[in-house]
Short mmCIF file of C-alpha atoms in Angstrom, two decimals:
data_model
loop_
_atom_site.label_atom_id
_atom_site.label_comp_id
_atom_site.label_asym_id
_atom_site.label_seq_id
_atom_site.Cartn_x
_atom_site.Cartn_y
_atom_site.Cartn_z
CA UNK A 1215 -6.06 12.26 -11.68
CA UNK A 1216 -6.79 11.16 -8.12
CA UNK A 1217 -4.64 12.11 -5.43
CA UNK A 1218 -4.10 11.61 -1.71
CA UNK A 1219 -2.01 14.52 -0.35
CA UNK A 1220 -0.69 13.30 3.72
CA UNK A 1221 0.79 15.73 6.16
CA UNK A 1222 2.74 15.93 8.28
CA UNK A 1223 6.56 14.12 6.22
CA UNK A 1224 7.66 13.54 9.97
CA UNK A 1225 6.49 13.17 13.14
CA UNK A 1226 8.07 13.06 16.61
CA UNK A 1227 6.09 13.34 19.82
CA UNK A 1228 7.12 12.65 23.66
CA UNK A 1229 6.03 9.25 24.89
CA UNK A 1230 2.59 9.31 26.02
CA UNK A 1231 1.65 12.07 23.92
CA UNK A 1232 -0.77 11.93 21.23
CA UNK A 1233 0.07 11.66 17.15
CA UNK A 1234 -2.67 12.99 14.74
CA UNK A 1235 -1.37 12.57 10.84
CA UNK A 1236 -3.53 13.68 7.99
CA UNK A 1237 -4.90 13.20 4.38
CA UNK A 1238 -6.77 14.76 1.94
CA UNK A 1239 -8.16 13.22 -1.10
CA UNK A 1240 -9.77 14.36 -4.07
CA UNK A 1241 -11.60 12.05 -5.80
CA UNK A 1242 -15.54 12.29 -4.49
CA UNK A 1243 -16.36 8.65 -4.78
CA UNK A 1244 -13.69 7.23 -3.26
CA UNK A 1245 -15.81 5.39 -0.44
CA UNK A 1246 -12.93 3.38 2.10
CA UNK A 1247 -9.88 4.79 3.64
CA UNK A 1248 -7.30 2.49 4.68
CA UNK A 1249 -4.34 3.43 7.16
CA UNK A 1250 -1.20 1.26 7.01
CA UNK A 1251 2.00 0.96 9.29
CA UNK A 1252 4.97 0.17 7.99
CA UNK A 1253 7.81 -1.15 10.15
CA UNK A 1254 11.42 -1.13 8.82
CA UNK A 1255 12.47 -3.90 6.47
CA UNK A 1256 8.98 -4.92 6.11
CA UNK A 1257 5.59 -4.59 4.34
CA UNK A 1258 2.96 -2.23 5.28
CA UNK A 1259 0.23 -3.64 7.74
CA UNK A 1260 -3.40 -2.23 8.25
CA UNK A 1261 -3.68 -1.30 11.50
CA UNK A 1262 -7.43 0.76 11.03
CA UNK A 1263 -9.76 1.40 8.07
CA UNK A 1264 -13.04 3.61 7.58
CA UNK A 1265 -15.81 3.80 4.78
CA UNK A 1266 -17.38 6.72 3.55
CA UNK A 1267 -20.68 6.25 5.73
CA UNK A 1268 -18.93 6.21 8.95
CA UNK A 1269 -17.08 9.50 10.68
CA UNK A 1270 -15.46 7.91 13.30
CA UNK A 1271 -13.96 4.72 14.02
CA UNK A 1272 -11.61 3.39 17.24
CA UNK A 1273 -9.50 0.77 18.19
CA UNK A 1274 -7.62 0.70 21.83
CA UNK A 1275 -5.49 3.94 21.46
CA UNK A 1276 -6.37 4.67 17.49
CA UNK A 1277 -9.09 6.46 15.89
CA UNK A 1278 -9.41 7.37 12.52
CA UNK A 1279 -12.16 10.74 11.48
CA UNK A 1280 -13.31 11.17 8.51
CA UNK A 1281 -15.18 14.17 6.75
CA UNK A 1282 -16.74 13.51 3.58
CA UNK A 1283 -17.77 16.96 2.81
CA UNK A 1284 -13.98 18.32 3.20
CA UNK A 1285 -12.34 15.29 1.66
CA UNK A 1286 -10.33 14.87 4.83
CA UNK A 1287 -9.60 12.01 7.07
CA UNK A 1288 -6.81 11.75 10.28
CA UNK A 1289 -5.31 9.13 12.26
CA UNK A 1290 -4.97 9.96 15.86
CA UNK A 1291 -2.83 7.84 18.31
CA UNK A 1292 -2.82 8.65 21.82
CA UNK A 1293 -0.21 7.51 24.84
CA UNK A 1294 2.36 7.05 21.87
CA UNK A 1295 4.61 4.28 22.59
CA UNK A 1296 7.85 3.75 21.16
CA UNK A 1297 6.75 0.33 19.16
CA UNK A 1298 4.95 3.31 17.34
CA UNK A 1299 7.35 4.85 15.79
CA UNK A 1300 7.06 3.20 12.64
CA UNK A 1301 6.35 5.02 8.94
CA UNK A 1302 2.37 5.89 8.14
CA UNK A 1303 0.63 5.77 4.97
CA UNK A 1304 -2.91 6.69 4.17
CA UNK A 1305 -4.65 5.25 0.97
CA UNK A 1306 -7.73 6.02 -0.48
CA UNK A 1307 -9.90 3.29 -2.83
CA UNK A 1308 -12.58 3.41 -5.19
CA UNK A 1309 -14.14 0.25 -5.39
CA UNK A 1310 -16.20 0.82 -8.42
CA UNK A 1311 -14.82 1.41 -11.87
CA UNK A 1312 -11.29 1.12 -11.28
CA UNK A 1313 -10.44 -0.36 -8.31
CA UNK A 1314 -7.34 1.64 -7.48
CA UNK A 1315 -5.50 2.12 -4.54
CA UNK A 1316 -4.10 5.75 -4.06
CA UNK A 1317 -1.43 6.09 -1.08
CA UNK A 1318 -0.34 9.18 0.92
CA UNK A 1319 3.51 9.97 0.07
CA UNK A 1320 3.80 8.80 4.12
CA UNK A 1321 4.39 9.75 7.48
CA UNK A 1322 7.62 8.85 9.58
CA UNK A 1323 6.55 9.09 13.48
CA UNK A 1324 9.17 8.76 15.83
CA UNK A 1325 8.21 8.49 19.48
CA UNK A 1326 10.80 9.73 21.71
CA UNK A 1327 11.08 7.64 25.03
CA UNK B 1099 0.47 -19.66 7.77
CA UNK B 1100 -1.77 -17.07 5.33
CA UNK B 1101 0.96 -14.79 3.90
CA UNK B 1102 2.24 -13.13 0.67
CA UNK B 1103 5.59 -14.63 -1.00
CA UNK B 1104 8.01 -12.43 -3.26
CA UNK B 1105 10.93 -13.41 -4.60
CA UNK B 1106 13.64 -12.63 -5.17
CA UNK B 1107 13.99 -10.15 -1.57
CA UNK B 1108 16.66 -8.50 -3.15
CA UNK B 1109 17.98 -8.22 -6.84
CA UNK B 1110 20.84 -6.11 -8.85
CA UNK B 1111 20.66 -5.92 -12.05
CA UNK B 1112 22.27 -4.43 -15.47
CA UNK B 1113 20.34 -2.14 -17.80
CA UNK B 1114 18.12 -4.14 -20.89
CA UNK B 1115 18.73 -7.91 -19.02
CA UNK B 1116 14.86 -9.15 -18.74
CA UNK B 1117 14.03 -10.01 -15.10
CA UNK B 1118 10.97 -11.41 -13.59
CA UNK B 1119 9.49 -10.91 -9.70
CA UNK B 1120 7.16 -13.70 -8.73
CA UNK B 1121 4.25 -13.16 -6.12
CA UNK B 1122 2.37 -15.50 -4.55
CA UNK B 1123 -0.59 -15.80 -1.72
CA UNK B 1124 -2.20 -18.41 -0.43
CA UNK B 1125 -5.21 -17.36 0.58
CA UNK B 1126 -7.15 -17.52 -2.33
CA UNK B 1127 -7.61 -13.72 -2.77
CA UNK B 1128 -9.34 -12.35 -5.97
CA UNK B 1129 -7.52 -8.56 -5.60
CA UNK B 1130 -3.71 -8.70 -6.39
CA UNK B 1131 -1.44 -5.83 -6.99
CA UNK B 1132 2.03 -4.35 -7.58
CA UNK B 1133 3.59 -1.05 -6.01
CA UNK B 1134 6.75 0.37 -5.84
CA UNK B 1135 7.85 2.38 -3.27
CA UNK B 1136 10.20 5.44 -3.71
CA UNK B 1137 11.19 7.99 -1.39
CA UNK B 1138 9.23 11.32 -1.11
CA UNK B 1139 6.75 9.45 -3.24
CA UNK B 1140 4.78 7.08 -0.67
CA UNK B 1141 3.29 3.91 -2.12
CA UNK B 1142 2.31 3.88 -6.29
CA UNK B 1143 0.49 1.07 -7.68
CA UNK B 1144 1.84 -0.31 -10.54
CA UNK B 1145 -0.53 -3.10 -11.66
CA UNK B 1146 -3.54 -5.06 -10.27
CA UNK B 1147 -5.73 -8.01 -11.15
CA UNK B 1148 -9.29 -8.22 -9.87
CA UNK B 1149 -9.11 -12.07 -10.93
CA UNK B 1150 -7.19 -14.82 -13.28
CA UNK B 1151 -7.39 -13.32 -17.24
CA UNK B 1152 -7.92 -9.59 -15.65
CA UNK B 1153 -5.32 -7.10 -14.96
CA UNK B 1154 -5.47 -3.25 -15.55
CA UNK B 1155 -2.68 -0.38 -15.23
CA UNK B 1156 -2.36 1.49 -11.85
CA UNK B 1157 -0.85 4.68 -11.83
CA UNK B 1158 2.78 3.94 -12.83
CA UNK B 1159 2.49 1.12 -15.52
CA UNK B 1160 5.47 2.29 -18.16
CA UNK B 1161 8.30 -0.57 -18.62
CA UNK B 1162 6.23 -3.13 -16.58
CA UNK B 1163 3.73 -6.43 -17.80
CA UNK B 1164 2.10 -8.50 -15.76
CA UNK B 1165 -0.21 -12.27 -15.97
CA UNK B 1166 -2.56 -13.25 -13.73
CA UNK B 1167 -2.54 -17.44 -15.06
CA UNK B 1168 -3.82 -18.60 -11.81
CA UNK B 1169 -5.28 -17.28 -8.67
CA UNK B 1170 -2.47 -17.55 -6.70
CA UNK B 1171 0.16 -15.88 -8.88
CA UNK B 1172 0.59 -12.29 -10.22
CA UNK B 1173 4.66 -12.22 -11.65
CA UNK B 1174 5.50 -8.58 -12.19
CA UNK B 1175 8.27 -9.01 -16.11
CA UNK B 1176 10.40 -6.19 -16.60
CA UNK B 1177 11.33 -6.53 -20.04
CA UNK B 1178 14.19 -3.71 -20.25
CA UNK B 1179 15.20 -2.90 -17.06
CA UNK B 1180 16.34 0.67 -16.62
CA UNK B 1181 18.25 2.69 -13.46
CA UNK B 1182 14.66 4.61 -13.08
CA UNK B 1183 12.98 1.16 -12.42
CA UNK B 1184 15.34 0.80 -9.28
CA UNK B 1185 12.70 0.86 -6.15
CA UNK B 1186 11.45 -1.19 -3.43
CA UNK B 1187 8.57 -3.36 -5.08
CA UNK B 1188 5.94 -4.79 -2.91
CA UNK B 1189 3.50 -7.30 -3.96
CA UNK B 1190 -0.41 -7.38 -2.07
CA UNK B 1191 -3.57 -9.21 -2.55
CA UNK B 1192 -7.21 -8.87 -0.76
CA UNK B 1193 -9.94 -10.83 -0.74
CA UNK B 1194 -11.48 -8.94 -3.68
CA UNK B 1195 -11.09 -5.50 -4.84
CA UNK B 1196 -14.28 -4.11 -2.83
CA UNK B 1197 -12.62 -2.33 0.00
CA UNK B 1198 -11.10 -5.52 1.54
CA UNK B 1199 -7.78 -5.41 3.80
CA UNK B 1200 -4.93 -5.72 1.64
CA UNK B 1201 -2.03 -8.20 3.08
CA UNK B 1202 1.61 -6.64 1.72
CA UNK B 1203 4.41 -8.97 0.90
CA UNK B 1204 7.89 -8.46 2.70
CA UNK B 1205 9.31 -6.24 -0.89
CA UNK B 1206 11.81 -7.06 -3.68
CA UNK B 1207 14.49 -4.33 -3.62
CA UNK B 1208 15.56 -4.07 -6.94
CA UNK B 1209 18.91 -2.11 -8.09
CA UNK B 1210 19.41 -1.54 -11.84
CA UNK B 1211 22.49 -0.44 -12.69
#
């Protein structure tokens, strides 16, 4: 079945350094690529998304790539903060036949003041 | 304030005793969904509804049911509760099921003992 594989399990970077977490996915028609933070005790928040006929997108200090071809999309953070540290998840939809959600098993990123 | 309602926040239970989790939004979303969370295992989507009368299985559907009665309310039933059901179950709805933002509610953690 589909699957979203996310890498790295943890994270910790310097403050001010930059965070780049990444996902794979298999299914071809998947077509929009959400990224969620998830702060502790609470539910995950979208913080960036991407569709399939985009490559990059930003936001203030996060970007999101995206390579159709390889099936591969990060999330890079730069001048990492320590309201950052937070857990990461990666999803990918089809939104066509089934309508699914799959999410990445997460990322933990710790910034370290 | 536009937001996603679960309750209860927190529930233990005994083995077989039927429980129910309600959800609510009030935004008028089409998309609503169930996941549990689980460590090591990210985010798995249990059930969804694209709209009122239509739900299908996510990835994870064993030992759960779900009704979609009105557009507003998606109550996850676990008929038999058993200790593998124990999780952290969050509730999220979009505006439809086309590659919308989902909003996450604040989780039900649920301990079957």
């Amino acid at each position: 079945g589909e699957n979203v594989e996310q890498h790295p399990s943890t994270l910790s970077v310097q403050e001010g350094d930059s965070a780049v977490i990444k996902c794979t996915y298999s299914d071809s028609a998947s077509n929009y690529f959400p990224w969620y933070k998830q702060e502790l005790g609470k539910g995950p928040q979208l913080i960036i998304d991407i569709r399939s006929n985009v490559g990059e997108k930003k936001d203030q200090r996060i970007a999101v790539t995206l390579n159709k071809t390889a099936k591969h999309f990060s999330l890079h953070i730069t001048e990492t903060q320590p309201e950052d540290s937070a857990v990461y998840f990666c999803a990918a939809s089809t939104p066509s036949g089934t309508y699914k959600y799959i999410f990445g098993t997460g990322t933990r990123l710790k910034v370290l003041a | 304030e536009a937001q996603v309602t679960q309750n209860p926040r927190y529930l233990i239970t005994v083995t077989g005793k039927k429980l129910t989790v309600t959800c609510s939004q009030n935004m008028n979303h089409e998309y609503m969904s169930w996941y549990r969370q689980d460590p090591g295992l990210g985010l798995r989507q249990i059930y969804y509804s694209m709209n009122v009368e239509v739900t299908d299985k996510g990835d994870v559907p064993e030992g759960y049911k779900v009704s979609r009665k009105e557009k507003r309310n998606f109550p996850l039933i676990l008929e038999s509760p058993s200790p593998n059901q124990t999780s952290l179950y969050f509730c999220a709805s979009s505006l439809s099921g086309r590659v919308y933002e989902q909003y996450f509610g604040p989780g039900t953690r649920l301990t079957v003992t």
